[in-house]
Short mmCIF file of C-alpha atoms and ligand atoms in Angstrom, two decimals:
data_model
loop_
_atom_site.label_atom_id
_atom_site.label_comp_id
_atom_site.label_asym_id
_atom_site.label_seq_id
_atom_site.Cartn_x
_atom_site.Cartn_y
_atom_site.Cartn_z
CA UNK A 1463 -0.09 0.00 0.08
CA UNK A 1464 1.25 3.45 -1.00
CA UNK A 1465 1.94 6.23 1.73
CA UNK A 1466 1.88 9.67 0.47
CA UNK A 1467 3.98 12.03 2.61
CA UNK A 1468 3.78 15.73 2.49
CA UNK A 1469 6.76 17.74 3.83
CA UNK A 1470 6.33 21.41 4.45
CA UNK A 1471 9.06 23.93 4.52
CA UNK A 1472 9.84 25.96 7.75
CA UNK A 1473 6.94 28.09 9.15
CA UNK A 1474 8.09 31.63 9.63
CA UNK A 1475 6.40 33.88 12.37
CA UNK A 1476 2.82 34.62 12.94
CA UNK A 1477 1.94 35.12 9.19
CA UNK A 1478 3.51 31.75 8.31
CA UNK A 1479 1.53 29.96 11.04
CA UNK A 1480 -1.61 31.66 10.03
CA UNK A 1481 -1.27 30.71 6.34
CA UNK A 1482 -0.41 27.11 7.31
CA UNK A 1483 -3.61 26.82 9.29
CA UNK A 1484 -5.73 28.40 6.48
CA UNK A 1485 -4.25 25.85 3.90
CA UNK A 1486 -2.81 22.68 5.17
CA UNK A 1487 -6.06 20.71 5.58
CA UNK A 1488 -7.25 21.70 2.09
CA UNK A 1489 -3.84 20.60 0.54
CA UNK A 1490 -3.91 17.38 2.42
CA UNK A 1491 -7.39 16.66 1.11
CA UNK A 1492 -6.66 17.73 -2.53
CA UNK A 1493 -3.47 15.87 -2.71
CA UNK A 1494 -4.56 12.67 -0.89
CA UNK A 1495 -1.89 12.99 1.70
CA UNK A 1496 -1.70 10.27 4.52
CA UNK A 1497 1.11 11.72 6.54
CA UNK A 1498 2.40 15.33 6.97
CA UNK A 1499 5.71 16.64 8.56
CA UNK A 1500 6.15 20.27 8.97
CA UNK A 1501 9.27 22.05 10.01
CA UNK A 1502 8.32 24.58 12.67
CA UNK A 1503 11.64 26.09 13.95
CA UNK A 1504 10.94 29.53 12.95
CA UNK A 1505 7.29 29.83 14.01
CA UNK A 1506 8.52 32.24 16.68
CA UNK A 1507 11.04 33.72 14.24
CA UNK A 1508 13.74 32.12 16.39
CA UNK A 1509 12.43 28.77 17.74
CA UNK A 1510 8.94 27.65 18.52
CA UNK A 1511 6.81 27.78 21.69
CA UNK A 1512 4.80 24.84 22.90
CA UNK A 1513 1.69 26.67 22.00
CA UNK A 1514 2.91 27.17 18.38
CA UNK A 1515 3.92 23.46 18.26
CA UNK A 1516 0.35 22.49 19.12
CA UNK A 1517 -1.10 24.96 16.57
CA UNK A 1518 0.92 23.35 13.81
CA UNK A 1519 -0.23 20.03 14.81
CA UNK A 1520 -3.85 21.27 14.95
CA UNK A 1521 -3.34 22.82 11.56
CA UNK A 1522 -2.84 19.22 10.16
CA UNK A 1523 0.71 18.17 10.78
CA UNK A 1524 1.37 14.68 12.03
CA UNK A 1525 4.96 15.63 13.18
CA UNK A 1526 6.84 18.87 13.63
CA UNK A 1527 10.61 18.86 13.19
CA UNK A 1528 12.92 21.70 14.40
CA UNK A 1529 16.57 22.64 13.73
CA UNK A 1530 19.45 25.19 14.92
CA UNK A 1531 16.92 27.35 16.68
CA UNK A 1532 15.39 24.63 18.81
CA UNK A 1533 16.38 26.07 22.31
CA UNK A 1534 15.67 29.83 21.42
CA UNK A 1535 12.20 29.68 23.27
CA UNK A 1536 13.09 27.90 26.52
CA UNK A 1537 9.63 26.78 27.32
CA UNK A 1538 10.20 24.10 24.66
CA UNK A 1539 12.34 22.10 26.88
CA UNK A 1540 9.62 20.42 29.05
CA UNK A 1541 7.31 20.15 26.04
CA UNK A 1542 9.85 18.25 24.10
CA UNK A 1543 9.95 15.61 26.76
CA UNK A 1544 6.01 15.48 26.93
CA UNK A 1545 5.16 14.92 23.41
CA UNK A 1546 6.39 12.41 20.81
CA UNK A 1547 5.03 14.28 17.80
CA UNK A 1548 7.66 17.19 17.96
CA UNK A 1549 11.20 16.19 17.18
CA UNK A 1550 14.47 18.11 17.63
CA UNK A 1551 17.58 17.05 15.60
CA UNK A 1552 18.53 13.51 16.61
CA UNK A 1553 22.30 14.25 16.48
CA UNK A 1554 22.04 17.01 19.20
CA UNK A 1555 24.30 16.16 22.05
CA UNK A 1556 22.81 13.12 23.85
CA UNK A 1557 22.31 14.77 27.12
CA UNK A 1558 19.69 17.39 25.71
CA UNK A 1559 15.98 17.01 26.20
CA UNK A 1560 13.54 15.73 23.68
CA UNK A 1561 14.00 13.09 20.96
CA UNK A 1562 14.97 13.22 17.41
CA UNK A 1563 13.08 10.31 15.92
CA UNK A 1564 9.85 8.24 16.18
CA UNK A 1565 7.63 5.83 14.54
CA UNK A 1566 4.08 6.88 13.65
CA UNK A 1567 0.94 5.26 12.52
CA UNK A 1568 -0.32 6.60 9.09
CA UNK A 1569 -3.51 4.64 8.57
CA UNK A 1570 -1.68 2.81 5.90
CA UNK A 1571 1.05 1.38 8.05
CA UNK A 1572 3.90 2.79 10.28
CA UNK A 1573 6.42 5.37 9.21
CA UNK A 1574 9.61 6.44 10.87
CA UNK A 1575 10.55 10.17 10.93
CA UNK A 1576 14.09 11.31 11.69
CA UNK A 1577 15.20 15.05 12.16
CA UNK A 1578 18.93 15.54 11.66
CA UNK A 1579 21.00 18.70 11.60
CA UNK A 1580 24.09 19.50 9.40
CA UNK A 1581 27.51 20.24 10.67
CA UNK A 1582 28.45 22.94 8.14
CA UNK A 1583 27.99 26.68 9.39
CA UNK A 1584 25.07 25.60 11.75
CA UNK A 1585 26.80 26.91 15.03
CA UNK A 1586 25.56 24.06 17.17
CA UNK A 1587 27.32 21.37 19.00
CA UNK A 1588 26.27 18.03 17.38
CA UNK A 1589 27.28 14.50 16.51
CA UNK A 1590 28.14 13.67 12.94
CA UNK A 1591 24.91 13.25 11.29
CA UNK A 1592 26.33 10.53 8.87
CA UNK A 1593 27.31 8.21 11.73
CA UNK A 1594 24.18 9.07 13.73
CA UNK A 1595 21.81 7.99 10.93
CA UNK A 1596 23.68 4.68 10.57
CA UNK A 1597 22.71 3.92 14.35
CA UNK A 1598 19.12 5.02 13.83
CA UNK A 1599 18.50 3.05 10.56
CA UNK A 1600 19.70 -0.23 12.30
CA UNK A 1601 16.75 0.25 14.68
CA UNK A 1602 14.27 0.91 11.95
CA UNK A 1603 14.88 -1.90 9.44
CA UNK A 1604 11.78 -2.73 7.60
CA UNK A 1605 9.90 0.52 8.66
CA UNK A 1606 9.60 3.06 5.82
CA UNK A 1607 11.69 6.02 6.93
CA UNK A 1608 11.87 9.69 6.03
CA UNK A 1609 14.34 12.26 7.00
CA UNK A 1610 14.31 16.16 7.53
CA UNK A 1611 17.91 17.20 7.12
CA UNK A 1612 18.14 20.67 8.71
CA UNK A 1613 21.29 21.94 7.03
CA UNK A 1614 22.90 25.01 5.31
CA UNK A 1615 25.15 23.54 2.53
CA UNK A 1616 23.58 22.03 -0.48
CA UNK A 1617 26.85 19.88 -0.73
CA UNK A 1618 26.20 18.36 2.80
CA UNK A 1619 22.61 17.67 1.94
CA UNK A 1620 23.18 16.22 -1.52
CA UNK A 1621 26.06 14.02 0.20
CA UNK A 1622 23.48 12.68 2.79
CA UNK A 1623 20.88 12.20 0.02
CA UNK A 1624 23.25 9.98 -1.91
CA UNK A 1625 24.55 8.31 1.36
CA UNK A 1626 20.86 7.28 2.21
CA UNK A 1627 19.81 6.40 -1.30
CA UNK A 1628 18.06 2.99 -1.17
CA UNK A 1629 18.08 3.09 2.76
CA UNK A 1630 15.23 5.60 3.43
CA UNK A 1631 12.01 6.57 1.63
CA UNK A 1632 12.74 10.17 1.29
CA UNK A 1633 15.04 12.86 2.60
CA UNK A 1634 14.53 16.64 2.19
CA UNK A 1635 16.44 19.77 3.29
CA UNK A 1636 15.14 22.56 5.43
CA UNK A 1637 16.71 25.66 6.87
CA UNK A 1638 17.43 27.76 3.78
CA UNK A 1639 13.86 29.02 3.16
CA UNK A 1640 14.31 28.92 -0.52
CA UNK A 1641 12.79 25.98 -2.64
CA UNK A 1642 15.21 24.20 -4.75
CA UNK A 1643 14.35 22.76 -8.33
CA UNK A 1644 16.19 19.52 -7.74
CA UNK A 1645 13.25 17.34 -6.56
CA UNK A 1646 13.79 13.86 -7.81
CA UNK A 1647 14.00 10.27 -7.09
CA UNK A 1648 17.75 9.07 -6.62
CA UNK A 1649 18.91 5.84 -8.43
CA UNK A 1650 18.29 3.49 -5.68
CA UNK A 1651 14.80 4.67 -4.98
CA UNK A 1652 14.94 7.65 -2.32
CA UNK A 1653 12.99 10.77 -2.91
CA UNK A 1654 15.27 13.93 -2.57
CA UNK A 1655 15.01 17.77 -2.52
CA UNK A 1656 17.87 20.01 -1.17
CA UNK A 1657 15.51 22.46 0.33
CA UNK A 1658 11.71 22.53 0.85
CA UNK A 1659 11.54 26.32 1.02
CA UNK A 1660 9.18 27.88 3.69
CA UNK A 1661 5.73 28.66 4.76
CA UNK A 1662 5.58 32.51 5.23
CA UNK A 1663 5.68 35.90 3.52
CA UNK A 1664 6.62 35.68 -0.15
CA UNK A 1665 8.00 39.30 -0.57
CA UNK A 1666 10.71 38.75 2.13
CA UNK A 1667 14.25 37.73 2.70
CA UNK A 1668 13.70 34.25 4.22
CA UNK A 1669 10.50 35.51 5.77
CA UNK A 1670 11.93 38.87 7.28
CA UNK A 1671 11.22 42.37 6.07
CA UNK A 1672 13.62 43.01 3.12
CA UNK A 1673 14.72 46.46 4.52
CA UNK A 1674 16.04 44.78 7.72
CA UNK A 1675 18.02 42.30 5.84
CA UNK A 1676 19.27 44.95 3.45
CA UNK A 1677 20.54 47.02 6.46
CA UNK A 1678 22.20 44.02 7.85
CA UNK A 1679 24.15 43.31 4.61
CA UNK A 1680 24.93 47.13 4.37
CA UNK A 1681 26.61 46.88 7.83
CA UNK A 1682 23.89 49.08 9.54
CA UNK A 1683 22.36 48.82 12.99
CA UNK A 1684 19.43 46.72 12.63
CA UNK A 1685 16.29 46.48 14.77
CA UNK A 1686 14.73 43.11 15.97
CA UNK A 1687 13.82 41.12 12.96
CA UNK A 1688 10.19 41.16 12.06
CA UNK A 1689 8.22 39.03 9.63
CA UNK A 1690 7.49 40.78 6.32
CA UNK A 1691 3.92 41.74 5.40
CA UNK A 1692 1.95 40.72 2.35
CA UNK A 1693 0.75 37.55 0.85
CA UNK A 1694 2.33 34.22 1.98
CA UNK A 1695 3.23 30.99 0.31
CA UNK A 1696 3.49 27.38 1.51
CA UNK A 1697 6.24 25.36 -0.19
CA UNK A 1698 7.19 21.78 0.23
CA UNK A 1699 7.20 18.28 -1.57
CA UNK A 1700 5.09 15.23 -1.70
CA UNK A 1701 6.70 11.85 -1.65
CA UNK A 1702 4.78 8.62 -2.45
CA UNK A 1703 6.29 5.58 -0.75
CA UNK A 1704 5.45 2.02 -2.04
CA UNK A 1705 4.86 -0.93 0.29
CA UNK A 1706 8.55 -1.35 0.59
CA UNK A 1707 9.33 2.15 1.71
CA UNK A 1708 10.77 3.12 -1.71
CA UNK A 1709 9.87 6.54 -3.31
CA UNK A 1710 7.82 5.88 -6.50
CA UNK A 1711 6.59 9.42 -7.16
CA UNK A 1712 7.63 13.06 -6.24
CA UNK A 1713 5.70 16.28 -6.50
CA UNK A 1714 6.73 19.85 -5.50
CA UNK A 1715 4.22 22.12 -3.80
CA UNK A 1716 4.12 25.78 -4.30
CA UNK A 1717 0.83 27.11 -2.76
FE1 FE2 B 3160 17.27 26.72 10.59
#
């Protein structure tokens, strides 16, 4: 039986969360989605509060993933230990709260979700994700598995894609907030995209007001970053996994 998985790019600020809430259930229905993973690590611009995590789940996500800003809203600490539906990167240092992977019921069988963070220019202490994923996949043999790789460098994401080709159903990149045009099925049957993009204001720099980002790059003093105004978009990808957990179809989402 096939499982259709929708992966949605990083939700940015109040506008992104509002747009996700207004659109996700409709997209799920229109596209016949069985399971949905949303990256929520910018719901509070920097990080995500427990309330925003619940809002993303209420909007229609089955699992929320995070990234380098995980700890910016400290209320998240207890919440991560209370819920199994919000994941922080699995290769964070082992003493940190929360979990980085889980197995979930889709209605068409189980699926495993893993959240990983890259090592290049991410400014966090973490274990090497290439070794960590080997350990994890040993536990998940026989279960269709998808991976959110929250990373900066397209090279690191592509390397991970080919490293996992044939071993997971899909791996997608998050963090860059710009959708890439390289969605495809890799030679051994793994769905791949370097970056999903984001859910947030379209006329923005990664969700932020353009004038603030321009000031930053001009070397001027900047005020606290705020989300841009105007219409939003939701970007992501749909991966169809067959009964063996291999990807048989991919479709980009630009809504
Ligand atoms: Fe990030």
